Amino acid sequence: MTSPTETRIRRALTNCSKGEATRMVLPAWVRDLDPDRLDDVRGWRDPKAPDRGVLLVPTDDGPAGVVLRAATGATRAAAMCALCRTTHTVGGVALFAAPRRGAKGRQGDTVGTYICADLACAEHVRVETATAALKPAPGTTVDERRAGLRERAAEFVAAVTAEG
């Protein structure tokens, strides 16, 4: 049986069919989210399809989600996530592509960007100091990084869901 939260999260996935949204495996912690109080960008990889992920972004109209596909092969150098602007060591960032919503997506049109391979941008922006594997944007506070992540993720979702 699905919870009301799980149903809302699946309905928020804007760039996939209802069948795809239904078949996607949601992590247990997603069922505990309150979609009305979502204030951070959340992401996860589907354990049954590791090349597939979801990015859930808070908007004024409630959560908006996009289904992503990871490119095969890892980055061969340190790289920065375009959303949270955290620099990772080799393999910590992956190229993700999201099919556009509607007819364009069915024709193969996608929007892509480099994102944290684990889709855990919300956790990465909370890191206070750099580690060997993870370096947050220097000279910024956690609140500034969280706000920047929300803004850039919303822009990405807008590009995926744009009509015309």
mmCIF file with all atom_site columns, C-alpha atoms in Angstrom:
data_model
loop_
_atom_site.group_PDB
_atom_site.id
_atom_site.type_symbol
_atom_site.label_atom_id
_atom_site.label_alt_id
_atom_site.label_comp_id
_atom_site.label_asym_id
_atom_site.label_entity_id
_atom_site.label_seq_id
_atom_site.pdbx_PDB_ins_code
_atom_site.Cartn_x
_atom_site.Cartn_y
_atom_site.Cartn_z
_atom_site.occupancy
_atom_site.B_iso_or_equiv
_atom_site.pdbx_formal_charge
_atom_site.auth_seq_id
_atom_site.auth_comp_id
_atom_site.auth_asym_id
_atom_site.auth_atom_id
_atom_site.pdbx_PDB_model_num
ATOM 1   C CA . MET A 1 1   ? 0.000  0.000  0.000   1.00 0.00 ? 1   MET A CA 1
ATOM 2   C CA . THR A 1 2   ? 1.333  3.430  -0.875  1.00 0.00 ? 2   THR A CA 1
ATOM 3   C CA . SER A 1 3   ? 1.275  6.377  1.483   1.00 0.00 ? 3   SER A CA 1
ATOM 4   C CA . PRO A 1 4   ? -0.152 9.794  0.528   1.00 0.00 ? 4   PRO A CA 1
ATOM 5   C CA . THR A 1 5   ? 3.409  11.153 0.595   1.00 0.00 ? 5   THR A CA 1
ATOM 6   C CA . GLU A 1 6   ? 4.648  8.465  -1.785  1.00 0.00 ? 6   GLU A CA 1
ATOM 7   C CA . THR A 1 7   ? 1.743  9.185  -4.133  1.00 0.00 ? 7   THR A CA 1
ATOM 8   C CA . ARG A 1 8   ? 2.510  12.939 -4.107  1.00 0.00 ? 8   ARG A CA 1
ATOM 9   C CA . ILE A 1 9   ? 6.196  12.330 -4.756  1.00 0.00 ? 9   ILE A CA 1
ATOM 10  C CA . ARG A 1 10  ? 5.414  10.061 -7.708  1.00 0.00 ? 10  ARG A CA 1
ATOM 11  C CA . ARG A 1 11  ? 2.960  12.634 -9.118  1.00 0.00 ? 11  ARG A CA 1
ATOM 12  C CA . ALA A 1 12  ? 5.640  15.322 -8.799  1.00 0.00 ? 12  ALA A CA 1
ATOM 13  C CA . LEU A 1 13  ? 7.859  13.477 -11.313 1.00 0.00 ? 13  LEU A CA 1
ATOM 14  C CA . THR A 1 14  ? 7.252  15.690 -14.326 1.00 0.00 ? 14  THR A CA 1
ATOM 15  C CA . ASN A 1 15  ? 9.311  14.059 -17.060 1.00 0.00 ? 15  ASN A CA 1
ATOM 16  C CA . CYS A 1 16  ? 8.271  10.408 -16.990 1.00 0.00 ? 16  CYS A CA 1
ATOM 17  C CA . SER A 1 17  ? 5.143  8.391  -17.555 1.00 0.00 ? 17  SER A CA 1
ATOM 18  C CA . LYS A 1 18  ? 2.835  7.383  -14.713 1.00 0.00 ? 18  LYS A CA 1
ATOM 19  C CA . GLY A 1 19  ? 3.953  3.777  -15.219 1.00 0.00 ? 19  GLY A CA 1
ATOM 20  C CA . GLU A 1 20  ? 7.630  4.703  -14.886 1.00 0.00 ? 20  GLU A CA 1
ATOM 21  C CA . ALA A 1 21  ? 6.894  6.716  -11.750 1.00 0.00 ? 21  ALA A CA 1
ATOM 22  C CA . THR A 1 22  ? 4.958  3.798  -10.265 1.00 0.00 ? 22  THR A CA 1
ATOM 23  C CA . ARG A 1 23  ? 7.741  1.291  -10.954 1.00 0.00 ? 23  ARG A CA 1
ATOM 24  C CA . MET A 1 24  ? 10.489 3.476  -9.494  1.00 0.00 ? 24  MET A CA 1
ATOM 25  C CA . VAL A 1 25  ? 11.823 2.342  -6.130  1.00 0.00 ? 25  VAL A CA 1
ATOM 26  C CA . LEU A 1 26  ? 11.649 5.043  -3.482  1.00 0.00 ? 26  LEU A CA 1
ATOM 27  C CA . PRO A 1 27  ? 14.027 4.893  -0.526  1.00 0.00 ? 27  PRO A CA 1
ATOM 28  C CA . ALA A 1 28  ? 12.406 4.516  2.892   1.00 0.00 ? 28  ALA A CA 1
ATOM 29  C CA . TRP A 1 29  ? 13.402 8.026  3.973   1.00 0.00 ? 29  TRP A CA 1
ATOM 30  C CA . VAL A 1 30  ? 11.388 9.511  1.077   1.00 0.00 ? 30  VAL A CA 1
ATOM 31  C CA . ARG A 1 31  ? 8.192  8.146  2.604   1.00 0.00 ? 31  ARG A CA 1
ATOM 32  C CA . ASP A 1 32  ? 8.965  10.192 5.732   1.00 0.00 ? 32  ASP A CA 1
ATOM 33  C CA . LEU A 1 33  ? 9.239  13.491 3.832   1.00 0.00 ? 33  LEU A CA 1
ATOM 34  C CA . ASP A 1 34  ? 6.554  16.118 4.221   1.00 0.00 ? 34  ASP A CA 1
ATOM 35  C CA . PRO A 1 35  ? 6.128  17.478 0.675   1.00 0.00 ? 35  PRO A CA 1
ATOM 36  C CA . ASP A 1 36  ? 4.512  20.643 2.081   1.00 0.00 ? 36  ASP A CA 1
ATOM 37  C CA . ARG A 1 37  ? 7.615  21.372 4.168   1.00 0.00 ? 37  ARG A CA 1
ATOM 38  C CA . LEU A 1 38  ? 10.305 20.367 1.694   1.00 0.00 ? 38  LEU A CA 1
ATOM 39  C CA . ASP A 1 39  ? 12.984 23.042 1.980   1.00 0.00 ? 39  ASP A CA 1
ATOM 40  C CA . ASP A 1 40  ? 16.009 21.254 0.560   1.00 0.00 ? 40  ASP A CA 1
ATOM 41  C CA . VAL A 1 41  ? 16.769 19.668 -2.768  1.00 0.00 ? 41  VAL A CA 1
ATOM 42  C CA . ARG A 1 42  ? 16.676 15.903 -2.294  1.00 0.00 ? 42  ARG A CA 1
ATOM 43  C CA . GLY A 1 43  ? 17.975 13.248 -4.616  1.00 0.00 ? 43  GLY A CA 1
ATOM 44  C CA . TRP A 1 44  ? 18.434 9.492  -4.781  1.00 0.00 ? 44  TRP A CA 1
ATOM 45  C CA . ARG A 1 45  ? 19.475 6.706  -7.104  1.00 0.00 ? 45  ARG A CA 1
ATOM 46  C CA . ASP A 1 46  ? 17.047 3.883  -7.873  1.00 0.00 ? 46  ASP A CA 1
ATOM 47  C CA . PRO A 1 47  ? 18.568 0.699  -6.374  1.00 0.00 ? 47  PRO A CA 1
ATOM 48  C CA . LYS A 1 48  ? 16.894 -1.451 -9.052  1.00 0.00 ? 48  LYS A CA 1
ATOM 49  C CA . ALA A 1 49  ? 18.237 0.749  -11.869 1.00 0.00 ? 49  ALA A CA 1
ATOM 50  C CA . PRO A 1 50  ? 21.471 2.373  -10.628 1.00 0.00 ? 50  PRO A CA 1
ATOM 51  C CA . ASP A 1 51  ? 21.825 4.565  -13.719 1.00 0.00 ? 51  ASP A CA 1
ATOM 52  C CA . ARG A 1 52  ? 18.467 6.188  -12.875 1.00 0.00 ? 52  ARG A CA 1
ATOM 53  C CA . GLY A 1 53  ? 18.010 8.862  -10.252 1.00 0.00 ? 53  GLY A CA 1
ATOM 54  C CA . VAL A 1 54  ? 15.515 11.431 -9.066  1.00 0.00 ? 54  VAL A CA 1
ATOM 55  C CA . LEU A 1 55  ? 15.989 15.054 -8.146  1.00 0.00 ? 55  LEU A CA 1
ATOM 56  C CA . LEU A 1 56  ? 13.184 16.501 -5.995  1.00 0.00 ? 56  LEU A CA 1
ATOM 57  C CA . VAL A 1 57  ? 13.178 20.294 -5.804  1.00 0.00 ? 57  VAL A CA 1
ATOM 58  C CA . PRO A 1 58  ? 11.050 22.533 -3.571  1.00 0.00 ? 58  PRO A CA 1
ATOM 59  C CA . THR A 1 59  ? 9.034  25.123 -5.499  1.00 0.00 ? 59  THR A CA 1
ATOM 60  C CA . ASP A 1 60  ? 6.293  27.595 -4.606  1.00 0.00 ? 60  ASP A CA 1
ATOM 61  C CA . ASP A 1 61  ? 3.779  25.104 -6.049  1.00 0.00 ? 61  ASP A CA 1
ATOM 62  C CA . GLY A 1 62  ? 5.081  22.136 -4.055  1.00 0.00 ? 62  GLY A CA 1
ATOM 63  C CA . PRO A 1 63  ? 7.806  19.647 -4.927  1.00 0.00 ? 63  PRO A CA 1
ATOM 64  C CA . ALA A 1 64  ? 8.859  19.199 -8.558  1.00 0.00 ? 64  ALA A CA 1
ATOM 65  C CA . GLY A 1 65  ? 10.744 16.064 -9.475  1.00 0.00 ? 65  GLY A CA 1
ATOM 66  C CA . VAL A 1 66  ? 12.751 15.043 -12.505 1.00 0.00 ? 66  VAL A CA 1
ATOM 67  C CA . VAL A 1 67  ? 13.973 11.597 -13.430 1.00 0.00 ? 67  VAL A CA 1
ATOM 68  C CA . LEU A 1 68  ? 17.652 11.511 -14.400 1.00 0.00 ? 68  LEU A CA 1
ATOM 69  C CA . ARG A 1 69  ? 19.913 9.058  -16.200 1.00 0.00 ? 69  ARG A CA 1
ATOM 70  C CA . ALA A 1 70  ? 23.588 8.874  -15.338 1.00 0.00 ? 70  ALA A CA 1
ATOM 71  C CA . ALA A 1 71  ? 26.054 8.634  -18.179 1.00 0.00 ? 71  ALA A CA 1
ATOM 72  C CA . THR A 1 72  ? 28.201 5.516  -18.184 1.00 0.00 ? 72  THR A CA 1
ATOM 73  C CA . GLY A 1 73  ? 31.779 5.935  -17.016 1.00 0.00 ? 73  GLY A CA 1
ATOM 74  C CA . ALA A 1 74  ? 33.055 8.027  -14.162 1.00 0.00 ? 74  ALA A CA 1
ATOM 75  C CA . THR A 1 75  ? 34.773 11.379 -14.305 1.00 0.00 ? 75  THR A CA 1
ATOM 76  C CA . ARG A 1 76  ? 38.530 10.960 -14.497 1.00 0.00 ? 76  ARG A CA 1
ATOM 77  C CA . ALA A 1 77  ? 39.456 14.040 -12.537 1.00 0.00 ? 77  ALA A CA 1
ATOM 78  C CA . ALA A 1 78  ? 38.190 16.046 -9.616  1.00 0.00 ? 78  ALA A CA 1
ATOM 79  C CA . ALA A 1 79  ? 35.010 17.845 -10.657 1.00 0.00 ? 79  ALA A CA 1
ATOM 80  C CA . MET A 1 80  ? 32.460 20.302 -9.338  1.00 0.00 ? 80  MET A CA 1
ATOM 81  C CA . CYS A 1 81  ? 28.716 19.664 -9.088  1.00 0.00 ? 81  CYS A CA 1
ATOM 82  C CA . ALA A 1 82  ? 26.840 22.293 -11.099 1.00 0.00 ? 82  ALA A CA 1
ATOM 83  C CA . LEU A 1 83  ? 24.005 22.367 -8.552  1.00 0.00 ? 83  LEU A CA 1
ATOM 84  C CA . CYS A 1 84  ? 25.634 22.488 -5.121  1.00 0.00 ? 84  CYS A CA 1
ATOM 85  C CA . ARG A 1 85  ? 29.040 23.704 -6.357  1.00 0.00 ? 85  ARG A CA 1
ATOM 86  C CA . THR A 1 86  ? 30.860 21.173 -4.202  1.00 0.00 ? 86  THR A CA 1
ATOM 87  C CA . THR A 1 87  ? 34.136 19.858 -5.601  1.00 0.00 ? 87  THR A CA 1
ATOM 88  C CA . HIS A 1 88  ? 34.584 16.092 -5.402  1.00 0.00 ? 88  HIS A CA 1
ATOM 89  C CA . THR A 1 89  ? 37.478 13.743 -5.954  1.00 0.00 ? 89  THR A CA 1
ATOM 90  C CA . VAL A 1 90  ? 37.494 11.384 -8.948  1.00 0.00 ? 90  VAL A CA 1
ATOM 91  C CA . GLY A 1 91  ? 34.138 9.670  -9.469  1.00 0.00 ? 91  GLY A CA 1
ATOM 92  C CA . GLY A 1 92  ? 32.207 11.946 -7.101  1.00 0.00 ? 92  GLY A CA 1
ATOM 93  C CA . VAL A 1 93  ? 30.441 13.800 -9.923  1.00 0.00 ? 93  VAL A CA 1
ATOM 94  C CA . ALA A 1 94  ? 28.538 12.272 -12.837 1.00 0.00 ? 94  ALA A CA 1
ATOM 95  C CA . LEU A 1 95  ? 26.900 13.586 -15.975 1.00 0.00 ? 95  LEU A CA 1
ATOM 96  C CA . PHE A 1 96  ? 23.127 13.253 -15.604 1.00 0.00 ? 96  PHE A CA 1
ATOM 97  C CA . ALA A 1 97  ? 20.611 13.787 -18.376 1.00 0.00 ? 97  ALA A CA 1
ATOM 98  C CA . ALA A 1 98  ? 16.904 14.344 -17.881 1.00 0.00 ? 98  ALA A CA 1
ATOM 99  C CA . PRO A 1 99  ? 14.463 13.826 -20.737 1.00 0.00 ? 99  PRO A CA 1
ATOM 100 C CA . ARG A 1 100 ? 12.407 16.937 -21.399 1.00 0.00 ? 100 ARG A CA 1
ATOM 101 C CA . ARG A 1 101 ? 8.747  16.774 -20.510 1.00 0.00 ? 101 ARG A CA 1
ATOM 102 C CA . GLY A 1 102 ? 6.200  15.904 -23.170 1.00 0.00 ? 102 GLY A CA 1
ATOM 103 C CA . ALA A 1 103 ? 6.688  15.388 -26.884 1.00 0.00 ? 103 ALA A CA 1
ATOM 104 C CA . LYS A 1 104 ? 10.256 16.714 -26.880 1.00 0.00 ? 104 LYS A CA 1
ATOM 105 C CA . GLY A 1 105 ? 11.308 14.121 -24.322 1.00 0.00 ? 105 GLY A CA 1
ATOM 106 C CA . ARG A 1 106 ? 9.607  11.333 -26.243 1.00 0.00 ? 106 ARG A CA 1
ATOM 107 C CA . GLN A 1 107 ? 11.659 12.437 -29.269 1.00 0.00 ? 107 GLN A CA 1
ATOM 108 C CA . GLY A 1 108 ? 14.875 12.107 -27.241 1.00 0.00 ? 108 GLY A CA 1
ATOM 109 C CA . ASP A 1 109 ? 15.505 15.746 -26.269 1.00 0.00 ? 109 ASP A CA 1
ATOM 110 C CA . THR A 1 110 ? 17.315 15.969 -22.933 1.00 0.00 ? 110 THR A CA 1
ATOM 111 C CA . VAL A 1 111 ? 18.891 18.484 -20.571 1.00 0.00 ? 111 VAL A CA 1
ATOM 112 C CA . GLY A 1 112 ? 22.143 17.443 -18.929 1.00 0.00 ? 112 GLY A CA 1
ATOM 113 C CA . THR A 1 113 ? 24.504 18.689 -16.262 1.00 0.00 ? 113 THR A CA 1
ATOM 114 C CA . TYR A 1 114 ? 27.144 17.449 -13.850 1.00 0.00 ? 114 TYR A CA 1
ATOM 115 C CA . ILE A 1 115 ? 25.693 16.549 -10.441 1.00 0.00 ? 115 ILE A CA 1
ATOM 116 C CA . CYS A 1 116 ? 27.010 14.797 -7.331  1.00 0.00 ? 116 CYS A CA 1
ATOM 117 C CA . ALA A 1 117 ? 27.102 11.097 -8.258  1.00 0.00 ? 117 ALA A CA 1
ATOM 118 C CA . ASP A 1 118 ? 25.229 10.144 -5.074  1.00 0.00 ? 118 ASP A CA 1
ATOM 119 C CA . LEU A 1 119 ? 22.646 12.944 -5.626  1.00 0.00 ? 119 LEU A CA 1
ATOM 120 C CA . ALA A 1 120 ? 23.210 14.002 -2.018  1.00 0.00 ? 120 ALA A CA 1
ATOM 121 C CA . CYS A 1 121 ? 23.739 17.700 -2.749  1.00 0.00 ? 121 CYS A CA 1
ATOM 122 C CA . ALA A 1 122 ? 21.645 18.736 0.278   1.00 0.00 ? 122 ALA A CA 1
ATOM 123 C CA . GLU A 1 123 ? 24.037 16.906 2.592   1.00 0.00 ? 123 GLU A CA 1
ATOM 124 C CA . HIS A 1 124 ? 27.142 18.157 0.801   1.00 0.00 ? 124 HIS A CA 1
ATOM 125 C CA . VAL A 1 125 ? 26.219 21.840 1.158   1.00 0.00 ? 125 VAL A CA 1
ATOM 126 C CA . ARG A 1 126 ? 25.981 21.330 4.930   1.00 0.00 ? 126 ARG A CA 1
ATOM 127 C CA . VAL A 1 127 ? 29.649 20.327 5.213   1.00 0.00 ? 127 VAL A CA 1
ATOM 128 C CA . GLU A 1 128 ? 31.332 22.991 7.333   1.00 0.00 ? 128 GLU A CA 1
ATOM 129 C CA . THR A 1 129 ? 34.943 22.376 6.325   1.00 0.00 ? 129 THR A CA 1
ATOM 130 C CA . ALA A 1 130 ? 36.635 20.735 3.383   1.00 0.00 ? 130 ALA A CA 1
ATOM 131 C CA . THR A 1 131 ? 37.662 17.092 3.563   1.00 0.00 ? 131 THR A CA 1
ATOM 132 C CA . ALA A 1 132 ? 39.969 15.096 1.316   1.00 0.00 ? 132 ALA A CA 1
ATOM 133 C CA . ALA A 1 133 ? 37.005 13.967 -0.821  1.00 0.00 ? 133 ALA A CA 1
ATOM 134 C CA . LEU A 1 134 ? 34.618 16.919 -0.518  1.00 0.00 ? 134 LEU A CA 1
ATOM 135 C CA . LYS A 1 135 ? 35.210 20.659 -0.779  1.00 0.00 ? 135 LYS A CA 1
ATOM 136 C CA . PRO A 1 136 ? 32.278 23.076 -0.380  1.00 0.00 ? 136 PRO A CA 1
ATOM 137 C CA . ALA A 1 137 ? 32.372 26.424 -2.181  1.00 0.00 ? 137 ALA A CA 1
ATOM 138 C CA . PRO A 1 138 ? 34.917 28.553 -0.290  1.00 0.00 ? 138 PRO A CA 1
ATOM 139 C CA . GLY A 1 139 ? 33.847 31.758 1.424   1.00 0.00 ? 139 GLY A CA 1
ATOM 140 C CA . THR A 1 140 ? 30.180 30.796 1.689   1.00 0.00 ? 140 THR A CA 1
ATOM 141 C CA . THR A 1 141 ? 27.988 29.874 4.614   1.00 0.00 ? 141 THR A CA 1
ATOM 142 C CA . VAL A 1 142 ? 25.826 26.772 4.799   1.00 0.00 ? 142 VAL A CA 1
ATOM 143 C CA . ASP A 1 143 ? 22.694 28.918 4.362   1.00 0.00 ? 143 ASP A CA 1
ATOM 144 C CA . GLU A 1 144 ? 24.150 30.591 1.256   1.00 0.00 ? 144 GLU A CA 1
ATOM 145 C CA . ARG A 1 145 ? 25.058 27.211 -0.213  1.00 0.00 ? 145 ARG A CA 1
ATOM 146 C CA . ARG A 1 146 ? 21.573 25.811 0.532   1.00 0.00 ? 146 ARG A CA 1
ATOM 147 C CA . ALA A 1 147 ? 19.920 28.823 -1.132  1.00 0.00 ? 147 ALA A CA 1
ATOM 148 C CA . GLY A 1 148 ? 22.204 28.567 -4.150  1.00 0.00 ? 148 GLY A CA 1
ATOM 149 C CA . LEU A 1 149 ? 21.483 24.852 -4.492  1.00 0.00 ? 149 LEU A CA 1
ATOM 150 C CA . ARG A 1 150 ? 17.715 25.466 -4.418  1.00 0.00 ? 150 ARG A CA 1
ATOM 151 C CA . GLU A 1 151 ? 18.030 28.219 -7.035  1.00 0.00 ? 151 GLU A CA 1
ATOM 152 C CA . ARG A 1 152 ? 20.227 26.251 -9.450  1.00 0.00 ? 152 ARG A CA 1
ATOM 153 C CA . ALA A 1 153 ? 18.160 23.063 -9.034  1.00 0.00 ? 153 ALA A CA 1
ATOM 154 C CA . ALA A 1 154 ? 14.946 25.015 -9.738  1.00 0.00 ? 154 ALA A CA 1
ATOM 155 C CA . GLU A 1 155 ? 16.555 26.417 -12.910 1.00 0.00 ? 155 GLU A CA 1
ATOM 156 C CA . PHE A 1 156 ? 17.488 22.893 -13.992 1.00 0.00 ? 156 PHE A CA 1
ATOM 157 C CA . VAL A 1 157 ? 13.944 21.618 -13.393 1.00 0.00 ? 157 VAL A CA 1
ATOM 158 C CA . ALA A 1 158 ? 12.554 24.638 -15.303 1.00 0.00 ? 158 ALA A CA 1
ATOM 159 C CA . ALA A 1 159 ? 14.795 23.775 -18.277 1.00 0.00 ? 159 ALA A CA 1
ATOM 160 C CA . VAL A 1 160 ? 13.572 20.160 -18.213 1.00 0.00 ? 160 VAL A CA 1
ATOM 161 C CA . THR A 1 161 ? 9.899  21.073 -17.925 1.00 0.00 ? 161 THR A CA 1
ATOM 162 C CA . ALA A 1 162 ? 9.885  24.057 -20.315 1.00 0.00 ? 162 ALA A CA 1
ATOM 163 C CA . GLU A 1 163 ? 7.354  23.849 -23.115 1.00 0.00 ? 163 GLU A CA 1
ATOM 164 C CA . GLY A 1 164 ? 8.302  24.961 -26.614 1.00 0.00 ? 164 GLY A CA 1
#
